[in-house]
PDB file of C-alpha atoms in Angstrom:
ATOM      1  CA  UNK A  16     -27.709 -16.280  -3.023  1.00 77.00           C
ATOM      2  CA  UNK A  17     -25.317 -18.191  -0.360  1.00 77.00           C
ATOM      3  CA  UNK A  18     -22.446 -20.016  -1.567  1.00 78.00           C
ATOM      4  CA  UNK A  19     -19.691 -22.007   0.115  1.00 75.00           C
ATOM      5  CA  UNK A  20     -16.962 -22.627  -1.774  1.00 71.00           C
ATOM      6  CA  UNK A  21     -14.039 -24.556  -0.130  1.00 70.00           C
ATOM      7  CA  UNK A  22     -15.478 -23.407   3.288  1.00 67.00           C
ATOM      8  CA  UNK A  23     -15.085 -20.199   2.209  1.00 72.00           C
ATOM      9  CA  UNK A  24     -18.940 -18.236   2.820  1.00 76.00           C
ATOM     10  CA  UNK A  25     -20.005 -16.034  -0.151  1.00 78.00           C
ATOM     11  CA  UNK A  26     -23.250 -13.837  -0.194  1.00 81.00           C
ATOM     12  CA  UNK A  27     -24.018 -12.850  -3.645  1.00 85.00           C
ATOM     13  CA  UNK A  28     -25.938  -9.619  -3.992  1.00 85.00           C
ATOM     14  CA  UNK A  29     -27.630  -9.641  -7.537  1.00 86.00           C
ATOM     15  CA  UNK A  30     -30.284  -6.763  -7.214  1.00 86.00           C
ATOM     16  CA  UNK A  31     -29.398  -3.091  -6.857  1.00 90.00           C
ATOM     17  CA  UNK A  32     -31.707  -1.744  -4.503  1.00 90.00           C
ATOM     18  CA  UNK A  33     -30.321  -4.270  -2.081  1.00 86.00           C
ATOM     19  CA  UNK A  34     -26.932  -3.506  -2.645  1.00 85.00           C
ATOM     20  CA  UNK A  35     -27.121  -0.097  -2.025  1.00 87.00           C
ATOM     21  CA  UNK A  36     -29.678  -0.739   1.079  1.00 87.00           C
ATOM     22  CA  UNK A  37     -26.681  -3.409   2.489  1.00 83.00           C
ATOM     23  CA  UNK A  38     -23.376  -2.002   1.392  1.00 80.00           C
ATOM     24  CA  UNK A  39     -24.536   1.907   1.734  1.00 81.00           C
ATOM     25  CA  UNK A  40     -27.421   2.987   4.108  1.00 81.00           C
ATOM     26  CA  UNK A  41     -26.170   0.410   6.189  1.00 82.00           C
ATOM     27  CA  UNK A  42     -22.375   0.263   5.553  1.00 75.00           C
ATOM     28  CA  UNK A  43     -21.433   0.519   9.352  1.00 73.00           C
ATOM     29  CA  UNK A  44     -23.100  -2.747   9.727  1.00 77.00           C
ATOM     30  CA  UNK A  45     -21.837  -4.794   6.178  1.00 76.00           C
ATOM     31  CA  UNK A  46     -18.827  -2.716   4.879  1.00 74.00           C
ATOM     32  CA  UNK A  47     -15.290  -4.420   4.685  1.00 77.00           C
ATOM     33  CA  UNK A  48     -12.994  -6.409   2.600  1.00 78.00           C
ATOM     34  CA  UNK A  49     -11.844  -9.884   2.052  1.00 80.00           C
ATOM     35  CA  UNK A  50      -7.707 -10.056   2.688  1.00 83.00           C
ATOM     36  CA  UNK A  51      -5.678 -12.579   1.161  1.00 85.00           C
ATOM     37  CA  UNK A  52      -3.873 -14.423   3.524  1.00 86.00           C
ATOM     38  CA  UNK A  53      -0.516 -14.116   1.491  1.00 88.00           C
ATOM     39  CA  UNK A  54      -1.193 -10.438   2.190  1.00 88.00           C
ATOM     40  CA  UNK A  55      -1.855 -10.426   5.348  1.00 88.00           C
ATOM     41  CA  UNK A  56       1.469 -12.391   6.354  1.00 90.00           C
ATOM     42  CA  UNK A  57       3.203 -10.188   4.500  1.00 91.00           C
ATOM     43  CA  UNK A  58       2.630  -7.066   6.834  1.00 90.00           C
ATOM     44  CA  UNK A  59       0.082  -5.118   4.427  1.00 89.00           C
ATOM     45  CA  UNK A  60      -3.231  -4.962   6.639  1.00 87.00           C
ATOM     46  CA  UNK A  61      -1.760  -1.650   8.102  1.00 84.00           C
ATOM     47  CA  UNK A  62      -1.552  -0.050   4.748  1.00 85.00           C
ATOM     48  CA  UNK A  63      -4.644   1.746   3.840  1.00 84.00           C
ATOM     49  CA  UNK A  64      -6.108  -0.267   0.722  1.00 84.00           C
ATOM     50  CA  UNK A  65      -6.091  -3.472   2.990  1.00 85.00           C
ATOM     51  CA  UNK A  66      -7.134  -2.293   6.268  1.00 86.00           C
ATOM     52  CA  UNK A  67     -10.413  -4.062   7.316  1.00 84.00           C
ATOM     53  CA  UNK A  68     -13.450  -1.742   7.869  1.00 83.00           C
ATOM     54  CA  UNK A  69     -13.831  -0.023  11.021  1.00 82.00           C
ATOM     55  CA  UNK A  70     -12.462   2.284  13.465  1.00 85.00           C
ATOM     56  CA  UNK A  71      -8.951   2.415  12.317  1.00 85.00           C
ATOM     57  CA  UNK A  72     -10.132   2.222   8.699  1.00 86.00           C
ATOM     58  CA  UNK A  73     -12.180   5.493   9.197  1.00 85.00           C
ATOM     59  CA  UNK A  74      -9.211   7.343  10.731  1.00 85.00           C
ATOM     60  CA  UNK A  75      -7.461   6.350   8.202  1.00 85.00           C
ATOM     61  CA  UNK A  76      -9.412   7.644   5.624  1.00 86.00           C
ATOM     62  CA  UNK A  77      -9.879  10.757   7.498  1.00 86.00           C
ATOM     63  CA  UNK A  78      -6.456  11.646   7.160  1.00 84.00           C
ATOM     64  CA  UNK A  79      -6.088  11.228   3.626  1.00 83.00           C
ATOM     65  CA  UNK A  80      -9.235  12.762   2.990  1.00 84.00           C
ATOM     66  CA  UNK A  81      -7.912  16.073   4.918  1.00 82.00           C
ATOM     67  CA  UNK A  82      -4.432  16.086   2.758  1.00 81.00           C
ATOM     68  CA  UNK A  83      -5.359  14.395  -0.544  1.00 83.00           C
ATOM     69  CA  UNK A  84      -8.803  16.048  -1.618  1.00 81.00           C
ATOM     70  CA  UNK A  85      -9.206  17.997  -4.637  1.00 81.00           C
ATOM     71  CA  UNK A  86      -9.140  20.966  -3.170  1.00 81.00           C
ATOM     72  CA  UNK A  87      -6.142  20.487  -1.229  1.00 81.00           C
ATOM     73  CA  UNK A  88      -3.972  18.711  -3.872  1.00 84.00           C
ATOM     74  CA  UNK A  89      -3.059  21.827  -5.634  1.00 85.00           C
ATOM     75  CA  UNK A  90      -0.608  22.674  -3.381  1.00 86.00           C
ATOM     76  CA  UNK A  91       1.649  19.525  -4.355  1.00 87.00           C
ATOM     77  CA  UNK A  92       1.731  20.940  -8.173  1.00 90.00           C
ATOM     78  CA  UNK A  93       5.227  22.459  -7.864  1.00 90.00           C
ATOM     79  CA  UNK A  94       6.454  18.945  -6.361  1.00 89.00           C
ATOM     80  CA  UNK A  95       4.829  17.086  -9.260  1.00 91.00           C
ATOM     81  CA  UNK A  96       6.081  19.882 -11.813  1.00 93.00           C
ATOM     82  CA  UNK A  97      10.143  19.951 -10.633  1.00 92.00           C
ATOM     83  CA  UNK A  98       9.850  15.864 -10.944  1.00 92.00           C
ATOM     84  CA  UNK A  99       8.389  16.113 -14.176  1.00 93.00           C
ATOM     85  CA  UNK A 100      11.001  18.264 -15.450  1.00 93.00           C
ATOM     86  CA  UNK A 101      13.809  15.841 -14.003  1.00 91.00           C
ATOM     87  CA  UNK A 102      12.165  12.900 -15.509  1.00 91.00           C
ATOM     88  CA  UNK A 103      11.618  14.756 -18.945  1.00 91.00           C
ATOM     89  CA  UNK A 104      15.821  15.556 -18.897  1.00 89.00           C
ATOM     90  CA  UNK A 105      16.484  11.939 -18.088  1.00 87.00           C
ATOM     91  CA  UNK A 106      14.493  10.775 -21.139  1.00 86.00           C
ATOM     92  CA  UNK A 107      16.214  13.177 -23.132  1.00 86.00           C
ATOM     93  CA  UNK A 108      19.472  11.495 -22.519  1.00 82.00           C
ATOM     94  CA  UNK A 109      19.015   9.040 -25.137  1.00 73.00           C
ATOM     95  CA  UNK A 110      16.940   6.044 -25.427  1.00 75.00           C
ATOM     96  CA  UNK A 111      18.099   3.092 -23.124  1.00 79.00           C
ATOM     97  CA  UNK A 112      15.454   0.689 -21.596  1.00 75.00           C
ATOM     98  CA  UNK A 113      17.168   0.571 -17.911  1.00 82.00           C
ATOM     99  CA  UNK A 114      17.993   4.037 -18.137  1.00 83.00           C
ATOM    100  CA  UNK A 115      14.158   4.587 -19.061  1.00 86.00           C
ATOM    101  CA  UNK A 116      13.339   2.284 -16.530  1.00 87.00           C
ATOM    102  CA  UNK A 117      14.755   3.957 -13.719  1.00 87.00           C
ATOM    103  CA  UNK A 118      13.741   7.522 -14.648  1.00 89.00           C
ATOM    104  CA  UNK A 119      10.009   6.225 -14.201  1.00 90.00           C
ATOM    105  CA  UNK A 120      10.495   4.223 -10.546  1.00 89.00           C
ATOM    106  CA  UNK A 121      12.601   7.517  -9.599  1.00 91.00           C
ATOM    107  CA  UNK A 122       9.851  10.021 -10.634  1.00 92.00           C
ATOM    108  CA  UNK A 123       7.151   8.136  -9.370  1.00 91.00           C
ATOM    109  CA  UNK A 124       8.818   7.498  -5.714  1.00 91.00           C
ATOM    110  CA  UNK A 125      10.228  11.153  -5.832  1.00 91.00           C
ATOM    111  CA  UNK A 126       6.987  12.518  -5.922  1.00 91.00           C
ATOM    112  CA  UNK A 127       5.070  10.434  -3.448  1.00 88.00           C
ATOM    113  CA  UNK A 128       8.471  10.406  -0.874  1.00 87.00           C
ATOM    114  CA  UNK A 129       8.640  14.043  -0.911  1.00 87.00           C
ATOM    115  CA  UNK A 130       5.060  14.846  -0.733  1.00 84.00           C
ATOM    116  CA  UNK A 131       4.715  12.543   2.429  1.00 82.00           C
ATOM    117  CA  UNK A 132       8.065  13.269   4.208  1.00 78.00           C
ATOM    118  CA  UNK A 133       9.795  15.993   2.724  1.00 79.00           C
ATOM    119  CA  UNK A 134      12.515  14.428   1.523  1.00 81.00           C
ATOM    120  CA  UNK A 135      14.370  14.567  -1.831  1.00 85.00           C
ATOM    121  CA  UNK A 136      15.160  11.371  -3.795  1.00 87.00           C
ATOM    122  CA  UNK A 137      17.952  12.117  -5.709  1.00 82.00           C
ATOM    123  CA  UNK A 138      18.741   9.379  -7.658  1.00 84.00           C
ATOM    124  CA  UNK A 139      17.844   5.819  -8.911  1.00 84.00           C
ATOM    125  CA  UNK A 140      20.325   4.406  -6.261  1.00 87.00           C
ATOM    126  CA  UNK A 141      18.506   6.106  -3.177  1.00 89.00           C
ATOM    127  CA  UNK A 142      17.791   3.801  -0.367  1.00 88.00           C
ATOM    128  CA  UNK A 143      13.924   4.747  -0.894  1.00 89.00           C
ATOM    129  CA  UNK A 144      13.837   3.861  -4.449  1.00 90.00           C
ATOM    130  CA  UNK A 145      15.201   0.181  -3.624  1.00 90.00           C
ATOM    131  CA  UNK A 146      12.487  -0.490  -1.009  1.00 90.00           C
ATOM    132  CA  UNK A 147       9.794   0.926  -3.079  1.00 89.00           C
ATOM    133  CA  UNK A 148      10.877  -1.761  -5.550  1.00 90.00           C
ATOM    134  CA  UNK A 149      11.014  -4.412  -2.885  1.00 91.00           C
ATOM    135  CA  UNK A 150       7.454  -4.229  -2.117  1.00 90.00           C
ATOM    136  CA  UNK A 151       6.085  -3.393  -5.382  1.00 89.00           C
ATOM    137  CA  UNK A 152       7.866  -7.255  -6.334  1.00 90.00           C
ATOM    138  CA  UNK A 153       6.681  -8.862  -3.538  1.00 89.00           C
ATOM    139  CA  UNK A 154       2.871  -6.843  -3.718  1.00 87.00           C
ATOM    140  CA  UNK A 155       3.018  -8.246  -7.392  1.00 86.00           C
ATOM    141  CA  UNK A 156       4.453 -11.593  -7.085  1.00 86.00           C
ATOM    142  CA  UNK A 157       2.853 -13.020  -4.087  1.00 81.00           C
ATOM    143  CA  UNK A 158      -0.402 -14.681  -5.303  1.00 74.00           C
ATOM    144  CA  UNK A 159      -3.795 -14.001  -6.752  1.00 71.00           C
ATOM    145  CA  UNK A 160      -5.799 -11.882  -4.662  1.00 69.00           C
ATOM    146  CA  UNK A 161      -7.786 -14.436  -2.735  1.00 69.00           C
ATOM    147  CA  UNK A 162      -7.421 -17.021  -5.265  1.00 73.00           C
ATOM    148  CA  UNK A 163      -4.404 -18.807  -3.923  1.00 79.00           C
ATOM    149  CA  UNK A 164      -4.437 -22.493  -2.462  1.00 83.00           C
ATOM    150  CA  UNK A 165      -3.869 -20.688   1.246  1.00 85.00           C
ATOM    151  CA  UNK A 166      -6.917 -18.156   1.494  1.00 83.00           C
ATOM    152  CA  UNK A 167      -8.779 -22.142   0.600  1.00 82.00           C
ATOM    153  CA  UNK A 168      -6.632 -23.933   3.093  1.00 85.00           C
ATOM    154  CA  UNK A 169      -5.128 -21.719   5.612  1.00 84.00           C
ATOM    155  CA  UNK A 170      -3.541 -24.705   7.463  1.00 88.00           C
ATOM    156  CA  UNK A 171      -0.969 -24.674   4.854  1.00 89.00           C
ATOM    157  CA  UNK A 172       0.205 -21.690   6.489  1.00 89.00           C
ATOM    158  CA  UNK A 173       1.107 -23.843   9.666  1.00 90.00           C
ATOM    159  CA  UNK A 174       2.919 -26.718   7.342  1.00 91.00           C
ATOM    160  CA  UNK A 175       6.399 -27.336   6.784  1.00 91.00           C
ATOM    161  CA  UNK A 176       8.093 -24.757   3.672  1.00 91.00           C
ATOM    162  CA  UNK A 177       8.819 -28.161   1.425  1.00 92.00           C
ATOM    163  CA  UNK A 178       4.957 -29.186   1.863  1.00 92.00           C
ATOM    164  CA  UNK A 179       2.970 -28.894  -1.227  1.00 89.00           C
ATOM    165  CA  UNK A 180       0.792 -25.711  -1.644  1.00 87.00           C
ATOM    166  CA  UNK A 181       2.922 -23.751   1.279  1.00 89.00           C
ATOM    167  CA  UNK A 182       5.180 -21.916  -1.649  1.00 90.00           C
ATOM    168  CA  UNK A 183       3.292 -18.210  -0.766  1.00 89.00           C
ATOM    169  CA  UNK A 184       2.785 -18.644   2.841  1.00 90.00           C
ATOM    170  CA  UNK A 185       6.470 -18.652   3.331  1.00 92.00           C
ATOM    171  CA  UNK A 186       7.210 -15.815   0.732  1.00 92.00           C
ATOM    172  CA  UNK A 187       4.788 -13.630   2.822  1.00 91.00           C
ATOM    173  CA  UNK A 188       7.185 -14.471   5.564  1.00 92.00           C
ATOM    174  CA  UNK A 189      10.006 -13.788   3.819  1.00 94.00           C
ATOM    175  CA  UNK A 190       9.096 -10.658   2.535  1.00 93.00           C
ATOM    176  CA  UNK A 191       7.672  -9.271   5.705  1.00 94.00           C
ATOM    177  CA  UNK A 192      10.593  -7.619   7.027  1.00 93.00           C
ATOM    178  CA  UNK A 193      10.310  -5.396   3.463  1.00 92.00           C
ATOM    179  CA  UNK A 194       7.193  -4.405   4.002  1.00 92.00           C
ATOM    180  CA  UNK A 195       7.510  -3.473   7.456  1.00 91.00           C
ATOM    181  CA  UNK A 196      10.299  -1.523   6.178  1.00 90.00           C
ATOM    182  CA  UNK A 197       8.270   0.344   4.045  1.00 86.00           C
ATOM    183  CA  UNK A 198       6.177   1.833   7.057  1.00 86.00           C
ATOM    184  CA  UNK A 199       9.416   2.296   9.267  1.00 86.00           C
ATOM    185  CA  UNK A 200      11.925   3.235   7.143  1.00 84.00           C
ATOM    186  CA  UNK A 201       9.701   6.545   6.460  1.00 79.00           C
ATOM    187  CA  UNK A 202       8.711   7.257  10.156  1.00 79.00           C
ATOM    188  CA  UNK A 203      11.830   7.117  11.325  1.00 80.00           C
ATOM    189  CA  UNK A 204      13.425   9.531   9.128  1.00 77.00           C
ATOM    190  CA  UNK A 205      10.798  11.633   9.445  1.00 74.00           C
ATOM    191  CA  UNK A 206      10.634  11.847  13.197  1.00 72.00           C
ATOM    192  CA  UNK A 207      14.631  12.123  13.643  1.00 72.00           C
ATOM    193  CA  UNK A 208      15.325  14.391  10.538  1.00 65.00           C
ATOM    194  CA  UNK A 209      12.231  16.484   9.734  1.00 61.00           C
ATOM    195  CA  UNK A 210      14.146  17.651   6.898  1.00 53.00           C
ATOM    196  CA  UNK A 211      13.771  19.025   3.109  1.00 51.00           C
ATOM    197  CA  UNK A 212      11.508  21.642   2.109  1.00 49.00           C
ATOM    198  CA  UNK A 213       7.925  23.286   3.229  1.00 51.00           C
ATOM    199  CA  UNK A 214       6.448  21.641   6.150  1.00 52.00           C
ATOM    200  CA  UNK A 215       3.351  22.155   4.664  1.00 49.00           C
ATOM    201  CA  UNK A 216       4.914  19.204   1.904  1.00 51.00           C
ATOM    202  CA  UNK A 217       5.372  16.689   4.521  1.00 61.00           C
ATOM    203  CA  UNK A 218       2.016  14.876   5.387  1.00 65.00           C
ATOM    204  CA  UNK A 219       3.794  12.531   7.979  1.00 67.00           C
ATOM    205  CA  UNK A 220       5.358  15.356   9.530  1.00 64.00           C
ATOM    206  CA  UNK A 221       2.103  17.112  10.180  1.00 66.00           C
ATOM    207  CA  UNK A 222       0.493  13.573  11.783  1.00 67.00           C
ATOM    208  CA  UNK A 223       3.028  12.920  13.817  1.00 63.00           C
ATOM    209  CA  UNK A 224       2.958  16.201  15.199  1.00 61.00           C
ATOM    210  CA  UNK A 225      -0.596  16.402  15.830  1.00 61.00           C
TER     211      UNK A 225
END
């Protein structure tokens, strides 16, 4: 079944052989993803979960295929295990909702910063901490995914910020500079530290490397 909705093509699917004949044996041909256009003005088609299908996507995957499997994971256990152990202490302290709070942004960013690049967040205050929350807001906060009045009129993204309907088109632009932050920030400390712990811990490391 076609539908066009707002200009916008959809091909509905509704039988299961088909599916898997279109969208599996045939992937190379069919495969990929709809991006919001908030989204995509925001910076985030060069992050992995929005990356349209092809060659870039398949490297891509590759990569975190080779050093986020199951049977390579196990290495990062001692990483996971020495956060967990912070976080439990910090809990212990007594209860107190921001205190709470920031235990669980630090333990979550502690472990994926310092599997990636090496590095140890130390605290709630750290500079990666802050950016993590940055573009966790503005991932949250800046529209339905693919519902929003620009992925149905994209010329709003071309109209004036006090038009009508322009509202996430602008905070895309606004928060852009975070997100690029987010890929930057951790490259470049990376390539002009390559500091803090195993190498075998730091998955940029080892990329940029190669």
């Amino acid at each position: 079944m076609h539908l066009n909705i707002l200009g916008r093509m959809t091909v509905v699917v509704n039988n299961v052989n088909r599916a898997i004949e279109l969208l599996d044996k045939r992937s190379a041909n069919y495969s990929d993803r709809f991006i919001p256009r908030a989204l995509s003005e925001m910076g985030w088609t060069e992050s992995l979960p929005f990356l349209r299908y092809g060659k870039a996507f398949q490297i891509h995957r590759r990569m975190y295929q080779q050093h986020f499997s199951k049977g390579v994971t196990a290495k990062y256990l001692p990483v996971q295990l020495r956060q967990s152990r912070i976080f439990a202490q910090k809990l212990m302290q007594g209860p107190n909702v921001q205190k709470t709070e920031d235990a669980i942004n630090t333990f979550v960013t502690a472990v994926i910063v310092r599997i990636v690049s090496g590095y140890h967040v130390t605290s709630a205050s750290d500079p990666y901490i802050k950016l993590a929350q940055e573009v966790s807001v503005a991932l949250a906060t800046g529209g339905s995914g693919g519902g929003s009045l620009l992925d149905f009129f994209p010329i709003l993204e071309y109209l004036p910020r006090w038009f009508p309907g322009t509202y996430y088109a602008y905070y895309a632009r606004d928060n852009f500079p975070k997100v690029k932050a987010l890929y930057d920030y951790t490259f470049d400390d990376v390539q002009t530290k390559m500091v803090g712990g195993p190498s075998n811990l730091k998955f940029l490391r080892k990329l940029i490397e190669r």
